[in-house]
Short mmCIF file of C-alpha atoms in Angstrom, two decimals:
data_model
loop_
_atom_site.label_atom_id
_atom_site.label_comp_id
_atom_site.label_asym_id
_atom_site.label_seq_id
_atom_site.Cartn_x
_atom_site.Cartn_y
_atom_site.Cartn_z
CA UNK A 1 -7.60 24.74 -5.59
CA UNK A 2 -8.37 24.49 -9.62
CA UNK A 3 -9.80 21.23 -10.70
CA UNK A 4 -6.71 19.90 -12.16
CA UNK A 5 -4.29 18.19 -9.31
CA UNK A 6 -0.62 19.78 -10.38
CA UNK A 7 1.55 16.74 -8.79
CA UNK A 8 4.84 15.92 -7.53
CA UNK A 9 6.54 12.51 -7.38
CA UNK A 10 9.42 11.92 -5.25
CA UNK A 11 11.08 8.16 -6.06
CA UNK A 12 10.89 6.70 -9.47
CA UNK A 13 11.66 2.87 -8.76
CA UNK A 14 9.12 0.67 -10.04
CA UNK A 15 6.27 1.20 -7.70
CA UNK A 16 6.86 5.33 -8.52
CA UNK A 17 6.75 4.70 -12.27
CA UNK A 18 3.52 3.48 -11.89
CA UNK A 19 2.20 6.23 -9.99
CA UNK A 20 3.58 8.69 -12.91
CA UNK A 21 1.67 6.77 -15.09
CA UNK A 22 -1.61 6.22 -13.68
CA UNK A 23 -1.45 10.17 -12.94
CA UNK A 24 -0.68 10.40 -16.62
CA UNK A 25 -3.10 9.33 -17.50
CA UNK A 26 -5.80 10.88 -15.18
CA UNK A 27 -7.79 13.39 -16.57
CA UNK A 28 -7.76 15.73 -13.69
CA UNK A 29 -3.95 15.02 -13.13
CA UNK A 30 -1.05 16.94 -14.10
CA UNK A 31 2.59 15.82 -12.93
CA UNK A 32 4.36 18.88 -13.06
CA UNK A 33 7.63 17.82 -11.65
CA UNK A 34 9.39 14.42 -10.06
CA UNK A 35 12.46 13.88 -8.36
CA UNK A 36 15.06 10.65 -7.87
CA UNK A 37 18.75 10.93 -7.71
CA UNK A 38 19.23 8.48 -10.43
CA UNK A 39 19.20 10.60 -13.93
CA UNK A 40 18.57 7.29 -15.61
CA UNK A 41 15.12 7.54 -14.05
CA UNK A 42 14.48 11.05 -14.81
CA UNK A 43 15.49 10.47 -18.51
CA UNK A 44 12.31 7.98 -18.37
CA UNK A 45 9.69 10.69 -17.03
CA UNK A 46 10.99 13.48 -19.34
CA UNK A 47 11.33 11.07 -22.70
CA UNK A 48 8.36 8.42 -22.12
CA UNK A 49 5.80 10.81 -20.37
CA UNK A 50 6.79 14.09 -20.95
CA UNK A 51 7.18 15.37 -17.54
CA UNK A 52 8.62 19.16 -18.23
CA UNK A 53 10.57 19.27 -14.67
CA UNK A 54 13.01 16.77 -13.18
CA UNK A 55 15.33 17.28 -10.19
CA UNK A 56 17.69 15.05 -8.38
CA UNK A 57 16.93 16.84 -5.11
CA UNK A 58 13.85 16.67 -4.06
CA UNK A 59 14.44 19.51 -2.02
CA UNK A 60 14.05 21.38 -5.28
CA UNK A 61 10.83 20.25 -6.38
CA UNK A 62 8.76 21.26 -2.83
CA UNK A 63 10.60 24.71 -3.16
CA UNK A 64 7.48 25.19 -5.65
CA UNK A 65 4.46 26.57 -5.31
CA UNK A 66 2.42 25.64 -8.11
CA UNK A 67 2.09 21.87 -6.59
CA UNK A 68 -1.06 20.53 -4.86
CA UNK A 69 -0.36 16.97 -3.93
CA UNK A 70 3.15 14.98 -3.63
CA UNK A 71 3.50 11.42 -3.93
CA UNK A 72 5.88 9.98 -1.88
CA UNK A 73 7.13 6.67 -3.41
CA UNK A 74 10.78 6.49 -1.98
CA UNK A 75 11.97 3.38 -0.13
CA UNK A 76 10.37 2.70 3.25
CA UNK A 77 12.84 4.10 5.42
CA UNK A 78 13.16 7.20 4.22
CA UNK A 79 9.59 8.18 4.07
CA UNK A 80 9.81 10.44 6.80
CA UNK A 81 11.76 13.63 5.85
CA UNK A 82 10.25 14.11 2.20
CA UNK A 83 6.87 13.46 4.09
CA UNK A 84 7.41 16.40 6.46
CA UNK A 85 8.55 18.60 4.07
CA UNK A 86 5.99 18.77 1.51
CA UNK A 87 3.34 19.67 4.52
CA UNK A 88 5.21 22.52 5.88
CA UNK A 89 5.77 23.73 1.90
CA UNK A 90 1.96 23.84 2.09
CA UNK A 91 1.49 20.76 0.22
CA UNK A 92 -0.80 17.51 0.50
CA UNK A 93 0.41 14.15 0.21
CA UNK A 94 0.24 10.53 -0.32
CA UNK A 95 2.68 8.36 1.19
CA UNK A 96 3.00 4.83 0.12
CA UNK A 97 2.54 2.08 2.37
CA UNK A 98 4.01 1.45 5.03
CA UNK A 99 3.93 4.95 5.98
CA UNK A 100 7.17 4.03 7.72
CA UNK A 101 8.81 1.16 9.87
CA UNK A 102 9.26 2.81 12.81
CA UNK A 103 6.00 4.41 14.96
CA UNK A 104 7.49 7.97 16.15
CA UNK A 105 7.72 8.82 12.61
CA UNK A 106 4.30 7.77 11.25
CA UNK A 107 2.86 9.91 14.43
CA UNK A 108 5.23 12.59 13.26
CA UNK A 109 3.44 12.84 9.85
CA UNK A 110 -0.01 13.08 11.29
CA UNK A 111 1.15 15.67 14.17
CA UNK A 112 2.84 17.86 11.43
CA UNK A 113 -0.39 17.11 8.66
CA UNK A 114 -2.25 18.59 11.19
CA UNK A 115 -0.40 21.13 12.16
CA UNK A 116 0.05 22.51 8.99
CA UNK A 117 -3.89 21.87 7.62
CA UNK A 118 -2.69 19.68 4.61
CA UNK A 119 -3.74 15.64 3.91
CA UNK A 120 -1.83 13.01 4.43
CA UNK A 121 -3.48 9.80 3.06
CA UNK A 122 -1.95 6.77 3.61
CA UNK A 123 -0.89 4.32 -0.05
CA UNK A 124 -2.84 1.12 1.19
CA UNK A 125 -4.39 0.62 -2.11
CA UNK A 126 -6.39 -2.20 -1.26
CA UNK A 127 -9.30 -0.63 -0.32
CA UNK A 128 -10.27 0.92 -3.73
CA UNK A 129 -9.70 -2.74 -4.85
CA UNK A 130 -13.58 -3.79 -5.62
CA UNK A 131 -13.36 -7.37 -4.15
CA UNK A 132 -12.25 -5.99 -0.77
CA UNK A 133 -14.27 -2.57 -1.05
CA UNK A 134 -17.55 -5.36 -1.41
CA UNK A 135 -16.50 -7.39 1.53
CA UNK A 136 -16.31 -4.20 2.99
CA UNK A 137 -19.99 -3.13 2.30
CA UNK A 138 -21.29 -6.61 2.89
CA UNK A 139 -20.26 -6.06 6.51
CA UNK A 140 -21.87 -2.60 6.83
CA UNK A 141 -24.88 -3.76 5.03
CA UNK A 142 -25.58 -6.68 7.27
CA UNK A 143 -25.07 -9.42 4.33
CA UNK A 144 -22.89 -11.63 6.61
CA UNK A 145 -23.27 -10.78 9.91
CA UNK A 146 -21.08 -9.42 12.33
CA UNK A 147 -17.56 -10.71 11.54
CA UNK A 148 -15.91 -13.43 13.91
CA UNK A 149 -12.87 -14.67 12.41
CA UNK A 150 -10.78 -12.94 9.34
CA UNK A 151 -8.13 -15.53 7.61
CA UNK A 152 -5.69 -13.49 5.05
CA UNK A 153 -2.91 -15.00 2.93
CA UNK A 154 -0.42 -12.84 0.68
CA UNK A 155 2.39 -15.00 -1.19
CA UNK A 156 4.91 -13.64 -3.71
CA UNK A 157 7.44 -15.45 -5.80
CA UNK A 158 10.19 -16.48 -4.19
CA UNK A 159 12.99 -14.55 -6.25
CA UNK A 160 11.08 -10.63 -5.09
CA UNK A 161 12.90 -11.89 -1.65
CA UNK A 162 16.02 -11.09 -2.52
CA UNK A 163 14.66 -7.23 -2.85
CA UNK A 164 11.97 -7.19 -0.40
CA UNK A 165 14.15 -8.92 2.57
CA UNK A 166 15.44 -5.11 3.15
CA UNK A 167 12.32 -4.76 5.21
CA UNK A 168 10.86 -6.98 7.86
CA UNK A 169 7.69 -9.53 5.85
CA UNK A 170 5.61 -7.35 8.35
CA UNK A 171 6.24 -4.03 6.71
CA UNK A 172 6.14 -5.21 3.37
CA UNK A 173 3.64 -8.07 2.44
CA UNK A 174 1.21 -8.76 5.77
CA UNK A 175 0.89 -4.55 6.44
CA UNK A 176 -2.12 -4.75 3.37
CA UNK A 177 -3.64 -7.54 5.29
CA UNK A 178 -3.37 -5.62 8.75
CA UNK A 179 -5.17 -2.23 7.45
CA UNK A 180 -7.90 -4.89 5.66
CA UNK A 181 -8.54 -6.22 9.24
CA UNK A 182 -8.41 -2.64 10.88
CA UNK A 183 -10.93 -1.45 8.28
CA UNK A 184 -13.22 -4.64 8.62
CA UNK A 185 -13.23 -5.33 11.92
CA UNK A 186 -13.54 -1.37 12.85
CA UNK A 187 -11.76 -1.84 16.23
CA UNK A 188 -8.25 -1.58 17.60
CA UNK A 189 -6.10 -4.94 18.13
CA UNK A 190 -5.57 -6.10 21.50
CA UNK A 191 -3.41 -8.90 21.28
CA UNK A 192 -1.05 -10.19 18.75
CA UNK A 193 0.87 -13.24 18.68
CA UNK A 194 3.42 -13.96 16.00
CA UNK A 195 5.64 -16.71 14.71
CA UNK A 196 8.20 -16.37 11.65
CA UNK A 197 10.11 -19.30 9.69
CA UNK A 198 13.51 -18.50 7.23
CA UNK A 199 14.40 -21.62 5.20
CA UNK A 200 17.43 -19.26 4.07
CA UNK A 201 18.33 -18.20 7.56
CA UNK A 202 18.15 -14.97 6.35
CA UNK A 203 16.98 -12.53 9.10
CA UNK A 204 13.77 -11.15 7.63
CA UNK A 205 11.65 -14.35 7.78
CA UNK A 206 10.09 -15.60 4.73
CA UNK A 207 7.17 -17.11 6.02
CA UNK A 208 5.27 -14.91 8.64
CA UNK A 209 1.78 -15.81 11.30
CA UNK A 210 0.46 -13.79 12.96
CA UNK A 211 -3.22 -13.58 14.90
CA UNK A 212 -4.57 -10.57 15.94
CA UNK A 213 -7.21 -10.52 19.05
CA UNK A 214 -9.35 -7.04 18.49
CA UNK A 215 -10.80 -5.28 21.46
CA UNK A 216 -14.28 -5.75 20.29
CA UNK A 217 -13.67 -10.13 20.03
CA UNK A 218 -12.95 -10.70 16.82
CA UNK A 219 -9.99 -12.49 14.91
CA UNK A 220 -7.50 -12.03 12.37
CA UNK A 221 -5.40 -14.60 11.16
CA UNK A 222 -2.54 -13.55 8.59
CA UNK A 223 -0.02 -15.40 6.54
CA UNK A 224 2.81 -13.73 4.37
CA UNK A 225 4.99 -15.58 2.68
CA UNK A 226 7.73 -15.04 -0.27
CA UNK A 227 7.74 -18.82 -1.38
CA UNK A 228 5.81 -19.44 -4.40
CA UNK A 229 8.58 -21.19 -6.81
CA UNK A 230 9.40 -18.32 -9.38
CA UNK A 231 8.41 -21.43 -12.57
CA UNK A 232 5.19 -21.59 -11.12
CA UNK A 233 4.08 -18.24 -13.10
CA UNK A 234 1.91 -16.93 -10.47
CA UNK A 235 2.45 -13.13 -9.68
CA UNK A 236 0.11 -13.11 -6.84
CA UNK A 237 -1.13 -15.97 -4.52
CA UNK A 238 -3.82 -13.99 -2.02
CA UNK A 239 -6.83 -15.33 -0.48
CA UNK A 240 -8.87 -14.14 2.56
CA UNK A 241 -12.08 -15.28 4.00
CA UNK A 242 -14.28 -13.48 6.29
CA UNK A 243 -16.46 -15.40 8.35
CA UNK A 244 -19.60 -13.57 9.86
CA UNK A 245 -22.48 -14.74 12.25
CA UNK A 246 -24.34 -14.83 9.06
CA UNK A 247 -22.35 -15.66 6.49
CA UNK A 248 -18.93 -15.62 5.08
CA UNK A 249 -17.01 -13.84 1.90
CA UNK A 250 -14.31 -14.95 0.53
CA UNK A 251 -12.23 -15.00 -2.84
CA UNK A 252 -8.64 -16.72 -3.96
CA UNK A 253 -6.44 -15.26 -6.72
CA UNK A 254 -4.30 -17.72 -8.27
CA UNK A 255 -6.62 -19.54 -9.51
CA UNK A 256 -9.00 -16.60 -11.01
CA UNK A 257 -8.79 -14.24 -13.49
CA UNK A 258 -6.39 -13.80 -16.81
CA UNK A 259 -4.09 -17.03 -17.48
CA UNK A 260 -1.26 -17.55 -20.76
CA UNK A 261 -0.19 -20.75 -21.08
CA UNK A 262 2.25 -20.90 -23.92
CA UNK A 263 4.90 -23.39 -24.53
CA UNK A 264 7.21 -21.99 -21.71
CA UNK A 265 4.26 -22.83 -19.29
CA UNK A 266 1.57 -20.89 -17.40
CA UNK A 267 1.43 -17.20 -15.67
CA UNK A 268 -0.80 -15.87 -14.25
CA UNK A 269 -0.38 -11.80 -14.12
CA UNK A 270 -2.16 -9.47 -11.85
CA UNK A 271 -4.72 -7.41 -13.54
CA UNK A 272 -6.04 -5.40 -10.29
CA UNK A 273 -4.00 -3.57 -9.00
CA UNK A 274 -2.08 -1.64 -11.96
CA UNK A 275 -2.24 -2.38 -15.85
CA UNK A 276 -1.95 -0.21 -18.70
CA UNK A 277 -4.33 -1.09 -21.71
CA UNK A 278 -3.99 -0.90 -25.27
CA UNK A 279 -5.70 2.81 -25.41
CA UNK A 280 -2.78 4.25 -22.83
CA UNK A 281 -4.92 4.77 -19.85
CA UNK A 282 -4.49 2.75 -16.53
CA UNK A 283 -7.12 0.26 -14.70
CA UNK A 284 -6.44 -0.85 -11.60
CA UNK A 285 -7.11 -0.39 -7.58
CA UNK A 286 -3.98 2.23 -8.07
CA UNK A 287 -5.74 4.43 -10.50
CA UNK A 288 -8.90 4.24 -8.20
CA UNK A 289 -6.84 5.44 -5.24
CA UNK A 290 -5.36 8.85 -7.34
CA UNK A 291 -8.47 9.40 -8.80
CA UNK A 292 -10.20 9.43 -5.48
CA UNK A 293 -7.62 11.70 -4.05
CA UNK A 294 -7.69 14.12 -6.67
CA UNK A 295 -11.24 14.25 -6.64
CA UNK A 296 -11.56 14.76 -3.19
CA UNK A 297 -8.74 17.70 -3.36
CA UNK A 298 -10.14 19.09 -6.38
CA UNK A 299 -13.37 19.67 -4.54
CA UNK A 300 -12.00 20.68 -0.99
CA UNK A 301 -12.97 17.60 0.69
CA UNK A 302 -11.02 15.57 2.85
CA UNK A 303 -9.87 12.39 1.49
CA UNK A 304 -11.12 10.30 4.83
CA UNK A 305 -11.94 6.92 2.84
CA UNK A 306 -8.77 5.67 4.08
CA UNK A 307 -7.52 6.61 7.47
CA UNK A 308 -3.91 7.75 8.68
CA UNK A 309 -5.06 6.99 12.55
CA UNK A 310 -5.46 3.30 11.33
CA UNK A 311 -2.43 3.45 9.35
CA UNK A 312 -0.66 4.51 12.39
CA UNK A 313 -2.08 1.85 14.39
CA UNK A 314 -1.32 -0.65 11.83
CA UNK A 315 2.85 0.24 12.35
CA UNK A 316 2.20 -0.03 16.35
CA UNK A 317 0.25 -3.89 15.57
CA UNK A 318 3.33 -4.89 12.79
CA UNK A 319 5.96 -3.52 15.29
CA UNK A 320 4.12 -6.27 17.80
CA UNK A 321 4.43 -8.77 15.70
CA UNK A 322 7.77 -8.46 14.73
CA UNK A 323 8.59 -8.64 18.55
CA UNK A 324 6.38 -11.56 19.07
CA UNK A 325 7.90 -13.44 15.96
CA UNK A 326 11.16 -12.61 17.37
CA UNK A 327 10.35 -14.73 20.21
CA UNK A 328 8.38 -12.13 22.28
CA UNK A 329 5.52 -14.54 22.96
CA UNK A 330 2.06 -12.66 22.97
CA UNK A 331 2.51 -8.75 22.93
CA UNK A 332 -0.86 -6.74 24.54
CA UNK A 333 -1.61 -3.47 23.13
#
């Protein structure tokens, strides 16, 4: 493969306009074609970015054979088929999270990656996100012990419901938390027991427990939630603590980093995971994760820093929990 990454993007919502432009602006990047159904979207990648081929059917865009890596960034559900596709057209890919909702199809993706000798890396971004990378390597190193007890909180503003309550809290906010467990407790879940409140009575609960018991002793804790009050100005309300038998790390978000307080009030906007600065690159845990990919593709190396077996396992763990919210008491693994 040369050294420069010729990708494909398939989905240009939000989330896929910000993988065009952190590829953009990669130096070892090219996106050479990207494909929605909307042309409004496509008028956006050919004006603002310059991207020479756009095609409502994605179909068309794997038919080529000058692209290395596809980017899968359609809605949840319908992961699968554009996922599949791109490996048997000889293709690697990344697949945002979650890889999918259901379990048969996020097996699927790894029978068929295999199958076909291509990468499929899973989008859970948080791990090239340096506060969670160094809790990471203060566990291998031995800085706080062997972990005992994981608490993780992810809130979002209460008006992203409306949007997000297509997909079970599970799949969309408390899935980063379950691969951050996974990848710090380095052991499968044994036990989950789940409980899930709707102050709207809508049926995708707004507020969402869950604990996870992993084989090895440890556990998890997790709390998702969609009810920070929009005037509030806080993009991102996350906090985790990891307690060890030597010590604990732990950070909070709302109350760190970049603030604006103007006369309409206070925000506080997220700064890690994707921002675009004044010279037109990107920063962010997003940028980290492409440039890591097409690093590891431009030099023939598998991209194993994040693992598709745990992403798998994390769909069997969220499928538990929406049982056990549902009333399933605790689920075993």
């Amino acid at each position: 493969m040369a050294s420069t990454v010729r990708v494909g993007i398939i989905g240009l919502g939000n989330w896929g306009e910000c993988h065009l432009e952190a590829f953009h602006a990669l130096p070892h990047a090219e996106v050479a074609a990207v494909a929605d159904p909307r042309p409004d979207r496509l008028d956006v990648a050919k004006i603002k970015y310059g991207v020479p081929s756009c095609y409502t059917d994605y179909s068309e865009l794997l038919e080529r054979d000058d692209i290395d890596l596809v980017s899968v960034v359609t809605t949840e559900h319908l992961h699968l088929d554009p996922v599949v596709k791109a490996l048997r057209s000889g293709k690697h890919v990344l697949v945002e999270k979650p890889v999918s909702t259901r379990l048969s199809e996020a097996a699927e993706m790894h029978r068929v990656a295999l199958e076909q000798g291509r990468y499929v890396m899973p989008g859970h971004l948080l791990r090239f996100d340096p506060r969670y990378a160094d809790i990471r390597r203060a566990i291998a190193d031995g800085e706080i012990g062997r972990p005992v007890s994981m608490y993780m909180k992810r809130a979002r503003e209460q008006y992203l419901f409306a949007t997000y309550s297509r997909t079970h809290t599970v799949y969309e906010l408390m899935i980063h938390d379950i691969d951050l467990a996974l990848w710090y407790a380095q052991s499968r879940v044994r036990t989950v027991r789940a409980y899930g409140r709707s102050p709207s009575g809508s049926e995708t609960p707004e507020v969402l427990w869950a604990c996870l018991e992993f084989e090895n002793g440890i556990l998890a804790f997790l709390h998702s939630n969609w009810m920070t009050p929009d005037r509030a100005g806080i993009a991102i309300a996350d906090q985790i603590e990891v307690i060890g038998s030597g010590g604990t790390a732990s950070f909070e978000t709302s109350n760190s980093g970049l603030q604006l307080w103007n006369e309409t009030g206070r925000t506080t906007p997220d700064t890690n995971i994707h921002i675009k600065t004044l010279h037109k690159q990107t920063a962010g845990s997003l940028r980290e994760q492409l440039l890591y990919l097409c690093d590891c593709l431009g030099r023939g190396e598998a991209p194993d820093y994040v693992s598709f077996e745990d992403a798998i396992h994390g769909v069997e763990i969220a499928d538990a929990i929406v049982k056990s919210a549902a009333g399933g008491g605790e689920i075993r693994l």
